[in-house]
Amino acid sequence: MRLLVQSIRDYAIFMLDPQGVIASWNVGAERIKGYTAGEIIGTHFSVFYPPEDIAAGKPAAGLRVAAAEGRWEEEGWRVRKDGTRFWASVVITALYDDAGALRGFGKVTRDLTERRTLARALDERGMLLARLVKAQERERRRIASGVHDDSIQSMVEVGMRLRLWGEGLPEEYAATLGALDAAVDTAVHRLRDLAFDLRPPADGLVESVDGYLKQTMPGAGVAYELRDRLDGEPPAETVVTVYRICQEALTNVRKHAGARRVTVELTSLDLGVHVRVRDDGAGLTSAGGGAGHFGLMEMRERAEAAGGWWQIAGAPGAGTTVEFWVPAVSHASPDPDRL
């Protein structure tokens, strides 16, 4: 029985002591979670939970329910050794000896990320999200076009008229007119930035992120690197979701992080796109304080609405890492035979 359990590859099967410390480890656990037996045995099993679940006390609650009822089961996000998340089916079973004393727990985990991703591509929520993303981008394009073709052109015309009027005014009015002209130029610059931020991504995800980096980072004095490990081009709605989250993360780097360098990594993982945006700035206690807080919520909501996950980490003075994953299966043509 021990040899059988240890050799199973499709399920993580391991033992916990009564306090939740890992006491055994099989091949499936190593494959799914990334830890060898030598690395993980003796560690509390809460290491597999996302930070928000640890803060909510979910690991301890699962053990309490299992001890009281004999079994606890759920589906949810779990964390691999490399920090990425996977959607797991988890069963914890309480183990008692002949005298009725709790000896520990048996834990069985299955990676359901691929199945969940494909199922989501078939459900109404996934198709609704795809339509919503397209509608949002159409509206952004319309607003960007209006800003560029109407508002910016009108402001440019105002600036030209101010300069023309300035040629015939007495010198005592020159300073006031110059200040008005400068204010108009500032407004035009901000409107152009707005139109640029609103415009849709380019033809591909890598091209879009690379273009945004080239357009925004040099002017802020931030060196950048883009690492592309994608197996292929994701579906259009995935490109939009990933691009918009990257855009918000890079805006925070440029405006609040005080960074000198930023790295963006795009990787194919679990039928989706995994992204890390790392900077060498001031970390989560930067001078910006709560600045960009709404942007952080927006990034998380975008990722979770798409069926993925998002997290942020950064020790004071050691930079910040924004990390997220979203599924990359077309909602128009999933393969139901893979479910």
JSON list of C-alpha atoms in Angstrom, two decimals, residues 169-247:
[
{"chain": "A", "resi": 169, "resn": "LEU", "atom": "CA", "xyz": [-0.76, 92.54, -26.72]},
{"chain": "A", "resi": 170, "resn": "PRO", "atom": "CA", "xyz": [1.16, 94.93, -24.47]},
{"chain": "A", "resi": 171, "resn": "GLU", "atom": "CA", "xyz": [4.11, 93.38, -22.66]},
{"chain": "A", "resi": 172, "resn": "GLU", "atom": "CA", "xyz": [2.44, 93.62, -19.24]},
{"chain": "A", "resi": 173, "resn": "TYR", "atom": "CA", "xyz": [0.00, 90.92, -20.35]},
{"chain": "A", "resi": 174, "resn": "ALA", "atom": "CA", "xyz": [2.66, 88.59, -21.77]},
{"chain": "A", "resi": 175, "resn": "ALA", "atom": "CA", "xyz": [3.23, 86.66, -18.51]},
{"chain": "A", "resi": 176, "resn": "THR", "atom": "CA", "xyz": [-0.47, 85.96, -18.04]},
{"chain": "A", "resi": 177, "resn": "LEU", "atom": "CA", "xyz": [-0.86, 84.89, -21.64]},
{"chain": "A", "resi": 178, "resn": "GLY", "atom": "CA", "xyz": [2.23, 82.71, -21.41]},
{"chain": "A", "resi": 179, "resn": "ALA", "atom": "CA", "xyz": [0.79, 80.97, -18.35]},
{"chain": "A", "resi": 180, "resn": "LEU", "atom": "CA", "xyz": [-2.47, 80.31, -20.20]},
{"chain": "A", "resi": 181, "resn": "ASP", "atom": "CA", "xyz": [-0.57, 78.95, -23.17]},
{"chain": "A", "resi": 182, "resn": "ALA", "atom": "CA", "xyz": [1.46, 76.64, -20.90]},
{"chain": "A", "resi": 183, "resn": "ALA", "atom": "CA", "xyz": [-1.73, 75.39, -19.24]},
{"chain": "A", "resi": 184, "resn": "VAL", "atom": "CA", "xyz": [-3.22, 74.58, -22.64]},
{"chain": "A", "resi": 185, "resn": "ASP", "atom": "CA", "xyz": [-0.04, 72.70, -23.64]},
{"chain": "A", "resi": 186, "resn": "THR", "atom": "CA", "xyz": [-0.20, 70.70, -20.39]},
{"chain": "A", "resi": 187, "resn": "ALA", "atom": "CA", "xyz": [-3.85, 69.85, -21.03]},
{"chain": "A", "resi": 188, "resn": "VAL", "atom": "CA", "xyz": [-3.04, 68.71, -24.58]},
{"chain": "A", "resi": 189, "resn": "HIS", "atom": "CA", "xyz": [-0.22, 66.52, -23.27]},
{"chain": "A", "resi": 190, "resn": "ARG", "atom": "CA", "xyz": [-2.51, 64.90, -20.70]},
{"chain": "A", "resi": 191, "resn": "LEU", "atom": "CA", "xyz": [-5.24, 64.33, -23.26]},
{"chain": "A", "resi": 192, "resn": "ARG", "atom": "CA", "xyz": [-2.73, 62.64, -25.57]},
{"chain": "A", "resi": 193, "resn": "ASP", "atom": "CA", "xyz": [-1.65, 60.38, -22.70]},
{"chain": "A", "resi": 194, "resn": "LEU", "atom": "CA", "xyz": [-5.30, 59.57, -22.04]},
{"chain": "A", "resi": 195, "resn": "ALA", "atom": "CA", "xyz": [-5.93, 58.73, -25.69]},
{"chain": "A", "resi": 196, "resn": "PHE", "atom": "CA", "xyz": [-2.83, 56.51, -25.73]},
{"chain": "A", "resi": 197, "resn": "ASP", "atom": "CA", "xyz": [-3.94, 54.65, -22.58]},
{"chain": "A", "resi": 198, "resn": "LEU", "atom": "CA", "xyz": [-7.43, 54.13, -23.98]},
{"chain": "A", "resi": 199, "resn": "ARG", "atom": "CA", "xyz": [-6.39, 52.79, -27.36]},
{"chain": "A", "resi": 200, "resn": "PRO", "atom": "CA", "xyz": [-6.75, 49.02, -27.81]},
{"chain": "A", "resi": 201, "resn": "PRO", "atom": "CA", "xyz": [-3.79, 46.64, -27.87]},
{"chain": "A", "resi": 202, "resn": "ALA", "atom": "CA", "xyz": [-1.82, 46.08, -31.08]},
{"chain": "A", "resi": 203, "resn": "ASP", "atom": "CA", "xyz": [-2.13, 42.94, -33.16]},
{"chain": "A", "resi": 204, "resn": "GLY", "atom": "CA", "xyz": [-0.40, 40.68, -30.62]},
{"chain": "A", "resi": 205, "resn": "LEU", "atom": "CA", "xyz": [0.12, 40.47, -26.86]},
{"chain": "A", "resi": 206, "resn": "VAL", "atom": "CA", "xyz": [3.92, 40.68, -26.96]},
{"chain": "A", "resi": 207, "resn": "GLU", "atom": "CA", "xyz": [3.82, 43.52, -29.50]},
{"chain": "A", "resi": 208, "resn": "SER", "atom": "CA", "xyz": [1.26, 45.41, -27.41]},
{"chain": "A", "resi": 209, "resn": "VAL", "atom": "CA", "xyz": [3.15, 45.15, -24.12]},
{"chain": "A", "resi": 210, "resn": "ASP", "atom": "CA", "xyz": [6.45, 45.91, -25.84]},
{"chain": "A", "resi": 211, "resn": "GLY", "atom": "CA", "xyz": [4.93, 48.98, -27.48]},
{"chain": "A", "resi": 212, "resn": "TYR", "atom": "CA", "xyz": [3.59, 50.24, -24.16]},
{"chain": "A", "resi": 213, "resn": "LEU", "atom": "CA", "xyz": [6.98, 49.79, -22.51]},
{"chain": "A", "resi": 214, "resn": "LYS", "atom": "CA", "xyz": [8.75, 51.64, -25.31]},
{"chain": "A", "resi": 215, "resn": "GLN", "atom": "CA", "xyz": [6.24, 54.48, -25.22]},
{"chain": "A", "resi": 216, "resn": "THR", "atom": "CA", "xyz": [6.14, 55.06, -21.45]},
{"chain": "A", "resi": 217, "resn": "MET", "atom": "CA", "xyz": [9.23, 53.80, -19.61]},
{"chain": "A", "resi": 218, "resn": "PRO", "atom": "CA", "xyz": [12.15, 55.75, -21.18]},
{"chain": "A", "resi": 219, "resn": "GLY", "atom": "CA", "xyz": [10.51, 59.10, -20.43]},
{"chain": "A", "resi": 220, "resn": "ALA", "atom": "CA", "xyz": [10.16, 58.06, -16.78]},
{"chain": "A", "resi": 221, "resn": "GLY", "atom": "CA", "xyz": [13.83, 57.03, -16.57]},
{"chain": "A", "resi": 222, "resn": "VAL", "atom": "CA", "xyz": [12.95, 53.35, -16.11]},
{"chain": "A", "resi": 223, "resn": "ALA", "atom": "CA", "xyz": [14.92, 50.66, -17.98]},
{"chain": "A", "resi": 224, "resn": "TYR", "atom": "CA", "xyz": [12.82, 47.69, -19.02]},
{"chain": "A", "resi": 225, "resn": "GLU", "atom": "CA", "xyz": [13.05, 44.08, -20.18]},
{"chain": "A", "resi": 226, "resn": "LEU", "atom": "CA", "xyz": [10.31, 41.95, -21.74]},
{"chain": "A", "resi": 227, "resn": "ARG", "atom": "CA", "xyz": [10.68, 38.15, -21.58]},
{"chain": "A", "resi": 228, "resn": "ASP", "atom": "CA", "xyz": [8.43, 36.19, -23.92]},
{"chain": "A", "resi": 229, "resn": "ARG", "atom": "CA", "xyz": [7.88, 32.51, -23.09]},
{"chain": "A", "resi": 230, "resn": "LEU", "atom": "CA", "xyz": [4.48, 32.14, -24.76]},
{"chain": "A", "resi": 231, "resn": "ASP", "atom": "CA", "xyz": [3.73, 29.01, -26.76]},
{"chain": "A", "resi": 232, "resn": "GLY", "atom": "CA", "xyz": [1.48, 30.97, -29.09]},
{"chain": "A", "resi": 233, "resn": "GLU", "atom": "CA", "xyz": [-0.83, 33.96, -29.41]},
{"chain": "A", "resi": 234, "resn": "PRO", "atom": "CA", "xyz": [-3.69, 33.87, -26.84]},
{"chain": "A", "resi": 235, "resn": "PRO", "atom": "CA", "xyz": [-7.33, 34.52, -27.80]},
{"chain": "A", "resi": 236, "resn": "ALA", "atom": "CA", "xyz": [-8.31, 38.16, -28.35]},
{"chain": "A", "resi": 237, "resn": "GLU", "atom": "CA", "xyz": [-10.19, 38.57, -25.04]},
{"chain": "A", "resi": 238, "resn": "THR", "atom": "CA", "xyz": [-7.21, 37.15, -23.14]},
{"chain": "A", "resi": 239, "resn": "VAL", "atom": "CA", "xyz": [-4.85, 39.56, -24.92]},
{"chain": "A", "resi": 240, "resn": "VAL", "atom": "CA", "xyz": [-7.03, 42.49, -23.83]},
{"chain": "A", "resi": 241, "resn": "THR", "atom": "CA", "xyz": [-7.27, 41.31, -20.21]},
{"chain": "A", "resi": 242, "resn": "VAL", "atom": "CA", "xyz": [-3.52, 40.67, -19.86]},
{"chain": "A", "resi": 243, "resn": "TYR", "atom": "CA", "xyz": [-2.62, 43.92, -21.60]},
{"chain": "A", "resi": 244, "resn": "ARG", "atom": "CA", "xyz": [-4.90, 46.04, -19.40]},
{"chain": "A", "resi": 245, "resn": "ILE", "atom": "CA", "xyz": [-3.57, 44.48, -16.18]},
{"chain": "A", "resi": 246, "resn": "CYS", "atom": "CA", "xyz": [0.03, 44.96, -17.38]},
{"chain": "A", "resi": 247, "resn": "GLN", "atom": "CA", "xyz": [-0.81, 48.54, -18.33]}
]
